[in-house]
Short mmCIF file of C-alpha atoms and ligand atoms in Angstrom, two decimals:
data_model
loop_
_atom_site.label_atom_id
_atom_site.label_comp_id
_atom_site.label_asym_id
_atom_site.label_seq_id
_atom_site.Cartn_x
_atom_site.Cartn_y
_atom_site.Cartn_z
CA UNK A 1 28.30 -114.15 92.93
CA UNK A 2 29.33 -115.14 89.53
CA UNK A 3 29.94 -112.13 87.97
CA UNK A 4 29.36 -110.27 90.64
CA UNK A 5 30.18 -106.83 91.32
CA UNK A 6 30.47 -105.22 87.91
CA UNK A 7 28.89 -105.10 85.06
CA UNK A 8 32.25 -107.18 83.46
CA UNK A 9 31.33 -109.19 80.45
CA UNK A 10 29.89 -112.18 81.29
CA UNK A 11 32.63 -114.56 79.77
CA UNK A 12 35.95 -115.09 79.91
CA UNK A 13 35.63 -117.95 82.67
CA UNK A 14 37.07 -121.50 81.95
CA UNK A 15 34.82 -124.26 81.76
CA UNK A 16 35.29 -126.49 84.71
CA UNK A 17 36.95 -130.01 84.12
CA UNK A 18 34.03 -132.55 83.82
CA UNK A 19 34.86 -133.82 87.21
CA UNK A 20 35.30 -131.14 89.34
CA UNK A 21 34.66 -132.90 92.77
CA UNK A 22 36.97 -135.97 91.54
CA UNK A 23 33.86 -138.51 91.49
CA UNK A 24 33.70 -141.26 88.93
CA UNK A 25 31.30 -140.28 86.15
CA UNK A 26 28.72 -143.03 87.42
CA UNK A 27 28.41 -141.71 90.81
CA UNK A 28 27.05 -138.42 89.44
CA UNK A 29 23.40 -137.83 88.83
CA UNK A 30 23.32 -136.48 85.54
CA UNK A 31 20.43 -133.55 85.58
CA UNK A 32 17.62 -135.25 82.83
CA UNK A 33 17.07 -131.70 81.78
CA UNK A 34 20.65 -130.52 80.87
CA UNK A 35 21.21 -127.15 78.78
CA UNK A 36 22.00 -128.17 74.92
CA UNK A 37 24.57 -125.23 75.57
CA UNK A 38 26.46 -126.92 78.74
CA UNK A 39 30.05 -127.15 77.18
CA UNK A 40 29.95 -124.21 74.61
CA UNK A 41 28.41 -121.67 77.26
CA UNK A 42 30.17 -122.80 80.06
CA UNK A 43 28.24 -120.55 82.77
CA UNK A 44 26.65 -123.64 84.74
CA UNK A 45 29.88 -125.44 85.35
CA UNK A 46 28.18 -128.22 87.46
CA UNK A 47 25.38 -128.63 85.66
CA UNK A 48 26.19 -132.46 85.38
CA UNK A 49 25.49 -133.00 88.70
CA UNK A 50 22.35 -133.26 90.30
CA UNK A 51 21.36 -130.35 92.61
CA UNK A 52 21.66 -131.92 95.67
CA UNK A 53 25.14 -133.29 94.69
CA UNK A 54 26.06 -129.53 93.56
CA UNK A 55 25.62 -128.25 97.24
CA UNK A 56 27.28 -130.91 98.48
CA UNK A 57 30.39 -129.90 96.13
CA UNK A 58 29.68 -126.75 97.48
CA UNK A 59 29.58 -127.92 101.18
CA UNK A 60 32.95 -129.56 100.84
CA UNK A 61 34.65 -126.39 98.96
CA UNK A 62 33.98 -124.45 101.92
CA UNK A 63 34.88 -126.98 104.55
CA UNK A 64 38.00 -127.30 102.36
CA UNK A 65 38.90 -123.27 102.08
CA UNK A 66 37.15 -122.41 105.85
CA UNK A 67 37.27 -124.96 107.89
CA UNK A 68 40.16 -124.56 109.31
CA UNK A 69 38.91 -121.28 111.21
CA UNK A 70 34.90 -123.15 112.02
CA UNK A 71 32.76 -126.14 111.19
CA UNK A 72 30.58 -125.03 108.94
CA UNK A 73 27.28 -124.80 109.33
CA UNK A 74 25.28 -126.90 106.00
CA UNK A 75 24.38 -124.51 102.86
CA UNK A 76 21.25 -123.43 102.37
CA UNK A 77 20.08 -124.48 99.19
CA UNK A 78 17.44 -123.28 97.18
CA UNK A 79 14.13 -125.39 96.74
CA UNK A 80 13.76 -124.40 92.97
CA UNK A 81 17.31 -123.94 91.18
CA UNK A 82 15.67 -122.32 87.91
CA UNK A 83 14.79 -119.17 86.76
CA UNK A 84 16.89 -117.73 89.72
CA UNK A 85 18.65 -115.01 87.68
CA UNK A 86 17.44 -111.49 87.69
CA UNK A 87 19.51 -109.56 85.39
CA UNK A 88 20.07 -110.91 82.20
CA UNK A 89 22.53 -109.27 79.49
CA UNK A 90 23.09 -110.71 76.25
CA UNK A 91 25.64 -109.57 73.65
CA UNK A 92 24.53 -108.47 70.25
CA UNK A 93 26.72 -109.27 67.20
CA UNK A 94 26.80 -111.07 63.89
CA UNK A 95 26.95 -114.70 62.31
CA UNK A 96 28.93 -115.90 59.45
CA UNK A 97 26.06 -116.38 57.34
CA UNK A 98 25.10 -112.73 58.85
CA UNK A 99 22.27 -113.14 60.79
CA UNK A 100 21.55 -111.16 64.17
CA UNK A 101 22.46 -113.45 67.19
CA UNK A 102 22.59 -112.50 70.96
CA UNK A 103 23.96 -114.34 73.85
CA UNK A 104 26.60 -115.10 75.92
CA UNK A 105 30.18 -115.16 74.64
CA UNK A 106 31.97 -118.38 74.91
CA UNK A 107 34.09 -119.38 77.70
CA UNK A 108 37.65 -117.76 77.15
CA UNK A 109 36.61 -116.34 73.84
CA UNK A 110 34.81 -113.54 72.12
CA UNK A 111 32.48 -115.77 69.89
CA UNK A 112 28.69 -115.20 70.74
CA UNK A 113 27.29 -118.42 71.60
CA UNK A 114 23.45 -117.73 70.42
CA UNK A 115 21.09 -118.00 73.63
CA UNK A 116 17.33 -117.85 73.48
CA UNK A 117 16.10 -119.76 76.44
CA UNK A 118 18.60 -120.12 79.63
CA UNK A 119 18.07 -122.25 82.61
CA UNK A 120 18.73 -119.58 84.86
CA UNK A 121 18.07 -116.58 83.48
CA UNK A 122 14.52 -114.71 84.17
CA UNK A 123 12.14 -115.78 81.41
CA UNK A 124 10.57 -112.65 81.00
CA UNK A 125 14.10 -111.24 80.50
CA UNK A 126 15.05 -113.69 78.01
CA UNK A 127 11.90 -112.89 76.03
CA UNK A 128 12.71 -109.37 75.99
CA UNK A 129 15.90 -109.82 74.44
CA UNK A 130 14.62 -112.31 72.05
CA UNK A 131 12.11 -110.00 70.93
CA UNK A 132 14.73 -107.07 70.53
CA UNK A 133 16.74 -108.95 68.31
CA UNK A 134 13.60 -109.71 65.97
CA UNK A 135 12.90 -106.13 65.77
CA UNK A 136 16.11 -104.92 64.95
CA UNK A 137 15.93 -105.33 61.14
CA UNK A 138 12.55 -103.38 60.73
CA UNK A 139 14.24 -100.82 62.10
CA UNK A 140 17.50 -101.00 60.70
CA UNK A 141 19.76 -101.07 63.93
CA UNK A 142 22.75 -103.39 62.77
CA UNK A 143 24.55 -105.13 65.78
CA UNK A 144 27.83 -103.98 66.67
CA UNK A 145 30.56 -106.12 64.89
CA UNK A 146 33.55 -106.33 67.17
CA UNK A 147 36.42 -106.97 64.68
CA UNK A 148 35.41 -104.65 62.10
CA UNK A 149 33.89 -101.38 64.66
CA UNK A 150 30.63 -100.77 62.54
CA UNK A 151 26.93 -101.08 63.43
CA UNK A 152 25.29 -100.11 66.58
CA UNK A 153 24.17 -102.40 69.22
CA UNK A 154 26.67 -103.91 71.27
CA UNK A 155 24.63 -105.28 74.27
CA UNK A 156 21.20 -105.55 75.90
CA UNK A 157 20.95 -105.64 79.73
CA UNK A 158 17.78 -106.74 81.34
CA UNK A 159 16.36 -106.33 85.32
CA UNK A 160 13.98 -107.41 86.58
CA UNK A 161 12.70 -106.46 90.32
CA UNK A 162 10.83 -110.08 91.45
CA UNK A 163 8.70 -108.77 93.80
CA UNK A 164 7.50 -105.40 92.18
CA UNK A 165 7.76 -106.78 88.47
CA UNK A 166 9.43 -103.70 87.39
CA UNK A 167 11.73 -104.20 84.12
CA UNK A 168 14.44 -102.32 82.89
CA UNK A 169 15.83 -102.74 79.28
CA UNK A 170 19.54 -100.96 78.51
CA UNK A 171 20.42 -100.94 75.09
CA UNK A 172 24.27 -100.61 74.96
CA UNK A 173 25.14 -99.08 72.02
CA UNK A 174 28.44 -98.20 70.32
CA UNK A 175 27.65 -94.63 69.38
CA UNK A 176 24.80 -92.28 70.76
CA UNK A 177 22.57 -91.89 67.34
CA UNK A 178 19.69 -94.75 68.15
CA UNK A 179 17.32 -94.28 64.73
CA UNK A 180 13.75 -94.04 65.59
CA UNK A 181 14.71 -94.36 68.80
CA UNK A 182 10.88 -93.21 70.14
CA UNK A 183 9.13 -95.70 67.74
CA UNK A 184 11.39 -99.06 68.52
CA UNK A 185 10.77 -98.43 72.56
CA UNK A 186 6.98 -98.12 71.70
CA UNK A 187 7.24 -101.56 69.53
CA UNK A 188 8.94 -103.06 71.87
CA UNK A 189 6.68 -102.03 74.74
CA UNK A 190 3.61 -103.07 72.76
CA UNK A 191 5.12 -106.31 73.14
CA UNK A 192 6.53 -106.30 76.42
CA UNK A 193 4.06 -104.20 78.38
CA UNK A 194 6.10 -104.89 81.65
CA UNK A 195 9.11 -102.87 80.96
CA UNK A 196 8.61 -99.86 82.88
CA UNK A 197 11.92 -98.22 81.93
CA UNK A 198 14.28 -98.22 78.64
CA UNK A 199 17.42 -96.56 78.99
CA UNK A 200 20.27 -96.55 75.95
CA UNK A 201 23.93 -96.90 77.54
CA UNK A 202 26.77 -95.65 75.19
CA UNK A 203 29.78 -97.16 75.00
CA UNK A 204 32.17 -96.66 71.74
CA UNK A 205 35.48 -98.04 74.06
CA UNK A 206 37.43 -101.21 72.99
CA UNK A 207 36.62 -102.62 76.81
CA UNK A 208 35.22 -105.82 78.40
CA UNK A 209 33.09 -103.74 80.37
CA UNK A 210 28.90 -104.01 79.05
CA UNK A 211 28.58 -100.50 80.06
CA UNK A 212 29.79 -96.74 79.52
CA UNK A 213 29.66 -93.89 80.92
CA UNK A 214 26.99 -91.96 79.12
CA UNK A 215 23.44 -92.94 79.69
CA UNK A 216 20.34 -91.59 78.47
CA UNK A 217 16.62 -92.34 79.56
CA UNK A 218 14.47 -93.40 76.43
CA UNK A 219 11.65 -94.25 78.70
CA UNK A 220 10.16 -94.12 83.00
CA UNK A 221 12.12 -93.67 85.54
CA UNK A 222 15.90 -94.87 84.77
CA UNK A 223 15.30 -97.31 87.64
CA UNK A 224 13.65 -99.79 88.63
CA UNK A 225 12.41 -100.78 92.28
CA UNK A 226 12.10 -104.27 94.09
CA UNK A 227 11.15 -105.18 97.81
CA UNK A 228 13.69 -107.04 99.98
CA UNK A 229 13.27 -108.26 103.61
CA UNK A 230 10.63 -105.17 103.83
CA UNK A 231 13.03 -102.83 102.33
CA UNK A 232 12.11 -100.57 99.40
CA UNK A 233 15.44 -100.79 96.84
CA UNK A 234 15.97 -98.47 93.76
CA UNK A 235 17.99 -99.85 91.24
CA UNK A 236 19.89 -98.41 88.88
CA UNK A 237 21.64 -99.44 85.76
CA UNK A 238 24.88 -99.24 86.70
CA UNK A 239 24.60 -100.46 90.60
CA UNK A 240 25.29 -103.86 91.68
CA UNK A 241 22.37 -105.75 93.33
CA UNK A 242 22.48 -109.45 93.99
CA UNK A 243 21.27 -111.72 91.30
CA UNK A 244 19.22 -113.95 93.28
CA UNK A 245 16.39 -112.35 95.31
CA UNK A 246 15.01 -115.32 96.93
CA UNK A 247 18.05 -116.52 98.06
CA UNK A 248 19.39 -113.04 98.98
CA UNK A 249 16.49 -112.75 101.79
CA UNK A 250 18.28 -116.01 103.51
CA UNK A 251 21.84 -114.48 102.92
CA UNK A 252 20.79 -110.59 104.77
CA UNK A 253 18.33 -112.72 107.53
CA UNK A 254 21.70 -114.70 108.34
CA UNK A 255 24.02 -111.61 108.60
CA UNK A 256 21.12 -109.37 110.19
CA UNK A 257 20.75 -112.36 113.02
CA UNK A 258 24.83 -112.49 113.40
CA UNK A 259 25.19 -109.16 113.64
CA UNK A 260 22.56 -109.53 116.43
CA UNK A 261 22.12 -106.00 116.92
CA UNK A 262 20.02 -104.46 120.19
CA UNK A 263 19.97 -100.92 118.81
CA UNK A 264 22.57 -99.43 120.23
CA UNK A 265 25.13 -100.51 117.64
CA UNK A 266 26.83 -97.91 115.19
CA UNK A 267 27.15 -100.46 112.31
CA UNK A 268 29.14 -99.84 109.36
CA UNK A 269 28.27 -101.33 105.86
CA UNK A 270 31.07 -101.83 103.82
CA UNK A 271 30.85 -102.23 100.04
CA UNK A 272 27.05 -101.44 100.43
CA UNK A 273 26.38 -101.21 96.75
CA UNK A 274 22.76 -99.82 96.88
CA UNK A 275 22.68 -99.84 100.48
CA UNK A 276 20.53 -102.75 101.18
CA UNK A 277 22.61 -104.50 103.79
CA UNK A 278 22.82 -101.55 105.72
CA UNK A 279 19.37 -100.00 105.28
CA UNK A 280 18.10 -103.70 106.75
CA UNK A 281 20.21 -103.40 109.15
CA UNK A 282 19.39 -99.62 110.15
CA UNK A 283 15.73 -100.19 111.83
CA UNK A 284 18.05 -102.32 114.50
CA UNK A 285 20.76 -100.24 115.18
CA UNK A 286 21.42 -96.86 115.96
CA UNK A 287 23.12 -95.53 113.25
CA UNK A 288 24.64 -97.17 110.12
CA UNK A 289 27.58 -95.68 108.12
CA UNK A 290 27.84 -97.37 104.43
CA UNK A 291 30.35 -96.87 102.18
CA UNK A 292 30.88 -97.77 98.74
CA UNK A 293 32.87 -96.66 95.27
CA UNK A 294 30.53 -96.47 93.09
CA UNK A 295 28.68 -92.97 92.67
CA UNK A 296 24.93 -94.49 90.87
CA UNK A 297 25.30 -97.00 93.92
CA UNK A 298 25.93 -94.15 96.15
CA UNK A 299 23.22 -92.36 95.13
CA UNK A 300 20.68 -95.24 95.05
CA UNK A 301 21.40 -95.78 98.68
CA UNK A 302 20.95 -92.44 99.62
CA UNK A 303 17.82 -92.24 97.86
CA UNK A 304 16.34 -95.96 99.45
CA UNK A 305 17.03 -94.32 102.53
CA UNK A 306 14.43 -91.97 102.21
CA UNK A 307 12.32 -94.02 99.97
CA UNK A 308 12.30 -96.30 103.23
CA UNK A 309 11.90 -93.34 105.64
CA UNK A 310 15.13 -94.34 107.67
CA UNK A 311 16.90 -91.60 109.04
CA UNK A 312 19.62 -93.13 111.05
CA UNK A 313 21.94 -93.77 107.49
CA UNK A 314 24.45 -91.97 105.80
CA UNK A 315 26.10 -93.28 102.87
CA UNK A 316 29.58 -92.82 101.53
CA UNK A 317 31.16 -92.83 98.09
CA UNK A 318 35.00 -94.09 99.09
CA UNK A 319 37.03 -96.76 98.42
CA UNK A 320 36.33 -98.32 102.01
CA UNK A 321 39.96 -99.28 102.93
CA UNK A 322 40.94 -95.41 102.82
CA UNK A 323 37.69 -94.98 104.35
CA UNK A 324 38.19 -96.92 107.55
CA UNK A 325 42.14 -95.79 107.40
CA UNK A 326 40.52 -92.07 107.86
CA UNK A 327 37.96 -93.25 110.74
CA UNK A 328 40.11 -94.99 112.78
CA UNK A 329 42.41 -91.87 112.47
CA UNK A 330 39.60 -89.63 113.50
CA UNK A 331 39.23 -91.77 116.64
CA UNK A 332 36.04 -92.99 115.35
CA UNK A 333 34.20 -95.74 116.96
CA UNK A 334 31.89 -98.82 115.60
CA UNK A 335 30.35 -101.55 117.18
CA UNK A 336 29.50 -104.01 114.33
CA UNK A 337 31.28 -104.01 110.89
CA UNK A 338 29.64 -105.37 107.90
CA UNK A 339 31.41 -106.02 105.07
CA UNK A 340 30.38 -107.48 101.70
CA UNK A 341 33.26 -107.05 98.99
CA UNK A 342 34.13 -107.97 95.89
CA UNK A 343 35.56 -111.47 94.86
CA UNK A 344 39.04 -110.35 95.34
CA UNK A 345 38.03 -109.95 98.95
CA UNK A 346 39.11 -107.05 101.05
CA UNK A 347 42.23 -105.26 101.67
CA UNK A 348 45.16 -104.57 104.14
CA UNK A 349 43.91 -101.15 104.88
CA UNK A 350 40.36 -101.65 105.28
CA UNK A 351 41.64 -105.49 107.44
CA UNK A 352 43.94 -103.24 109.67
CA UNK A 353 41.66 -100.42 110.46
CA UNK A 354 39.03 -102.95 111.63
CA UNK A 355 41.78 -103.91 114.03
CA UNK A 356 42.04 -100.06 115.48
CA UNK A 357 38.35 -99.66 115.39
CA UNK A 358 38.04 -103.01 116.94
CA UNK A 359 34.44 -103.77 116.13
CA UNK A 360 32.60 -106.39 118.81
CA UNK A 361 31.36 -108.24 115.58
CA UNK A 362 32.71 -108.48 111.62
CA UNK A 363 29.56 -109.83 109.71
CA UNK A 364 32.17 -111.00 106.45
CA UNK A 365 29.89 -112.21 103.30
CA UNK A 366 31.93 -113.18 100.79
CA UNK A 367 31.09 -114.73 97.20
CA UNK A 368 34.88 -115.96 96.97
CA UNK A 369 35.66 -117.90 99.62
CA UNK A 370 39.68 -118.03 98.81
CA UNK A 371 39.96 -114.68 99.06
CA UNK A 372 37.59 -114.58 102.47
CA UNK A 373 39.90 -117.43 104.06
CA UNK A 374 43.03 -114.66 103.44
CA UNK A 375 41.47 -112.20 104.91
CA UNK A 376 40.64 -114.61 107.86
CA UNK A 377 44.02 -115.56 108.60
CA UNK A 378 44.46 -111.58 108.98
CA UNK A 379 41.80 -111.47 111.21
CA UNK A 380 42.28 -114.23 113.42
CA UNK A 381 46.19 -113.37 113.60
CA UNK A 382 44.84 -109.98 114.87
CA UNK A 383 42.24 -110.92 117.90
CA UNK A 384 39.54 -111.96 115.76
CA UNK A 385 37.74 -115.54 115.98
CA UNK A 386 35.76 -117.02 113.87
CA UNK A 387 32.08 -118.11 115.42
CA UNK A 388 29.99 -118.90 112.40
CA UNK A 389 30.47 -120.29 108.75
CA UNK A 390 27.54 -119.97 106.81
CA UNK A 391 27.66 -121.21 103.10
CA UNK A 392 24.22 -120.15 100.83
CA UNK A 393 23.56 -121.02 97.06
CA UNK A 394 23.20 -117.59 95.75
CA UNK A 395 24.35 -119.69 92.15
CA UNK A 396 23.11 -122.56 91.20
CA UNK A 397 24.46 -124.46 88.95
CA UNK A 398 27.64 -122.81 88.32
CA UNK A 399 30.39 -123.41 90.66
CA UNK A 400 30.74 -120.12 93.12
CA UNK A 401 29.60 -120.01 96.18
CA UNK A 402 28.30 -117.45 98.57
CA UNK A 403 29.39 -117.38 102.50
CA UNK A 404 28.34 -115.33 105.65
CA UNK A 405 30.10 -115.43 108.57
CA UNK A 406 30.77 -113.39 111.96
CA UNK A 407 34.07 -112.71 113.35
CA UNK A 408 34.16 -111.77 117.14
CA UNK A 409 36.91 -110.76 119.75
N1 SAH B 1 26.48 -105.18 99.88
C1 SAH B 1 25.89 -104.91 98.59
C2 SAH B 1 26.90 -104.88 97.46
C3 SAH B 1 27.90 -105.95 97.46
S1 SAH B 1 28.77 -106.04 95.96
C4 SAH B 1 24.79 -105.89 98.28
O1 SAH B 1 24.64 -106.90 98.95
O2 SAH B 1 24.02 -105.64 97.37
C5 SAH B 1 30.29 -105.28 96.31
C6 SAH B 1 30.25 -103.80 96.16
O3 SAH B 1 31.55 -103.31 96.48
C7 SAH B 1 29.93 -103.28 94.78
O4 SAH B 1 28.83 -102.41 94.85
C8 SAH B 1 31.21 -102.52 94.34
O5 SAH B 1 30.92 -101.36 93.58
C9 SAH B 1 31.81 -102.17 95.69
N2 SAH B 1 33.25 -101.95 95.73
C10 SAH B 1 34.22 -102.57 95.02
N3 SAH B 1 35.42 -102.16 95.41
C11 SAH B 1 35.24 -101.26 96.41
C12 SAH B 1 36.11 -100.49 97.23
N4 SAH B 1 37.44 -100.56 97.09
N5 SAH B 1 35.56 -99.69 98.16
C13 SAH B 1 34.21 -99.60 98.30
N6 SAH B 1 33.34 -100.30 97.56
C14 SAH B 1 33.85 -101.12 96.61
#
């Protein structure tokens, strides 16, 4: 997932070259509808290509990185490649001639590259944050300016649940004083009567993280909610859920149907973020066991759990290599591992206490496929065989890819 897993600013990635897959120029199929911001932007890195030549690069990257340990089995694309995004943040600064601009910063850099419209991004979302940054004068909020530390609002973060419609707004601001806080929510809510919660994030650190610790709710809940494969999921600010819902439901069908489950299985879900993986999972299985660092994650699972009425879950807040060290110390068993971690893939703890708990089946999704072939070799040096590659566009456009694949003795 691009920038998957934390809420990290969405930059500092370098454009790709112009011909990443090493075709001539003329055997490309230049989209007719490419983003005016291509270069400067540099989030859709294969946005030159054609869709159905993007999955193809796609398709050969994994064959490249995975197929060593399996064929692999052809990506699933998505049938409309737009619009796929559904959290949007934009950051807030200032222009030379010192006008309010929002967007994305530039690849590498720290210069906002002003974005009203993106190819990707939710449109309601983008109109949301197009709308802020026309109110902010009226109500005197000055953007944050980065080299000189003064004015307010550093960032705005948009969800948007697909299926329930739900919207979130976080206003990321530098210090916790938001003016007239009260009457800019209702303005902007006149506007945007779909927002169903507004929450202001502070966060006054020199970081490349959008958000801080503090949070307050200006308006609703402080979540939002959104339906996946059945599943009930309550979202927080801070929690990770996958960008792209309508692929998503392919990605957890896949790894539910690997991890071909009878419900007998104690199934762990590792890096379970809100706990949707393993919540699927849980109306198949005997008991599920997720486990994931961060607390608002944590507590979202916990909380979709009963939301969903499942009672066979417990969820975790560990880092999930000490976790499993501590399990397979306690002589703990588990029939199926899932595990979903970040791009910089898993680690030698958590890889050599799936050896001692020696699972049946590893369900591995992986939006890094590099770091997934590492922890292959691992695997496969240790008993474990790969049975199924399965490569899905979570990101179109851009140039990561998402995999799911099982593991077996
Ligand atoms: N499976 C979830 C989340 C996947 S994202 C989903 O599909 O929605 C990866 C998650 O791993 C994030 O929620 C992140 O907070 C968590 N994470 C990162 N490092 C971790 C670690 N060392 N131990 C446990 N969880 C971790």
């Amino acid at each position: 997932m691009s920038d998957r897993r934390r809420y990290k600013r969405p930059a500092p990635e370098r454009p790709q070259p112009q011909n990443p897959d090493g075709l001539p120029e003329t055997e490309k199929s230049a989209e007719p509808d490419r983003c005016p911001l291509y270069r400067k932007c540099g989030g859709c890195q294969l946005q030159n290509m054609a869709y159905d030549r993007q999955l193809h690069w796609k398709q050969s990257l994994c064959e490249r990185l995975l197929g060593k340990f399996h064929s692999v089995e052809p990506i699933l694309g998505m049938e409309k490649p737009y619009h796929y995004r559904n959290k949007v943040q934009a950051a807030f600064g200032v222009s030379r001639q010192g006008q309010t601009i929002s967007g994305v910063y530039q690849s590498s850099t720290h210069r906002i590259v002003p974005v009203s419209h993106c190819m990707i991004e939710d449109e309601t979302a983008d109109a949301i944050i197009v709308t802020i940054r026309g109110l902010l004068k009226s109500f005197r909020i000055r953007p944050y300016d980065e080299y000189t530390g003064t004015g307010l609002l550093r960032h705005v973060l948009v969800k948007r649940g697909f299926s329930s419609g739900q919207v979130m707004v976080v206003l990321v601001t530098a210090t916790p004083i938001l003016p007239a806080k009260n009457r800019f929510v209702e303005a902007l809510r006149k506007i945007h009567p779909e927002i169903t919660t507004v929450i202001q994030n502070v966060n006054g650190k020199f970081t490349s993280l959008v958000l801080g610790e503090q949070e307050k709710v200006l308006f609703g809940p402080g979540y939002i909610e959104d339906t996946l494969c059945g599943c009930v999921f309550r979202i927080s600010a801070k929690s990770f859920y996958q960008i792209n819902p309508v692929q998503t439901e392919k990605l957890y069908g896949r790894a539910i149907e690997l991890a071909a489950l009878t419900g007998n299985e104690t199934v762990i879900d590792a890096y379970c973020g809100i706990g949707t993986i393993g919540l699927i999972a849980a109306r198949h299985a005997k008991k599920v066991i997720g486990v994931e660092l961060n607390n608002d994650a944590v507590r979202d699972a916990i909380a979709n759990a009963r939301r969903n009425g499942i009672q066979n879950a417990r969820f975790y807040c560990a880092d999930a290599g000490q976790f499993l060290v501590d399990m397979a110390d306690s002589g703990e068993q588990a029939d199926v591992v899932m595990m979903d971690p970040p791009r910089a893939g898993s680690d030698e703890a958590f890889l050599s206490s799936i050896v001692r708990l020696s699972p049946a089946r590893v369900v591995y999704i992986s939006c890094n496929p590099e770091t997934q072939a590492r922890d292959f070799t691992y695997l496969t040096r240790s008993g474990y065989t790969v049975r199924h590659i399965q490569p899905v566009d979570m990101f179109p456009h851009t140039n990561h890819v998402e995999t799911v694949c099982l593991l077996s003795k």
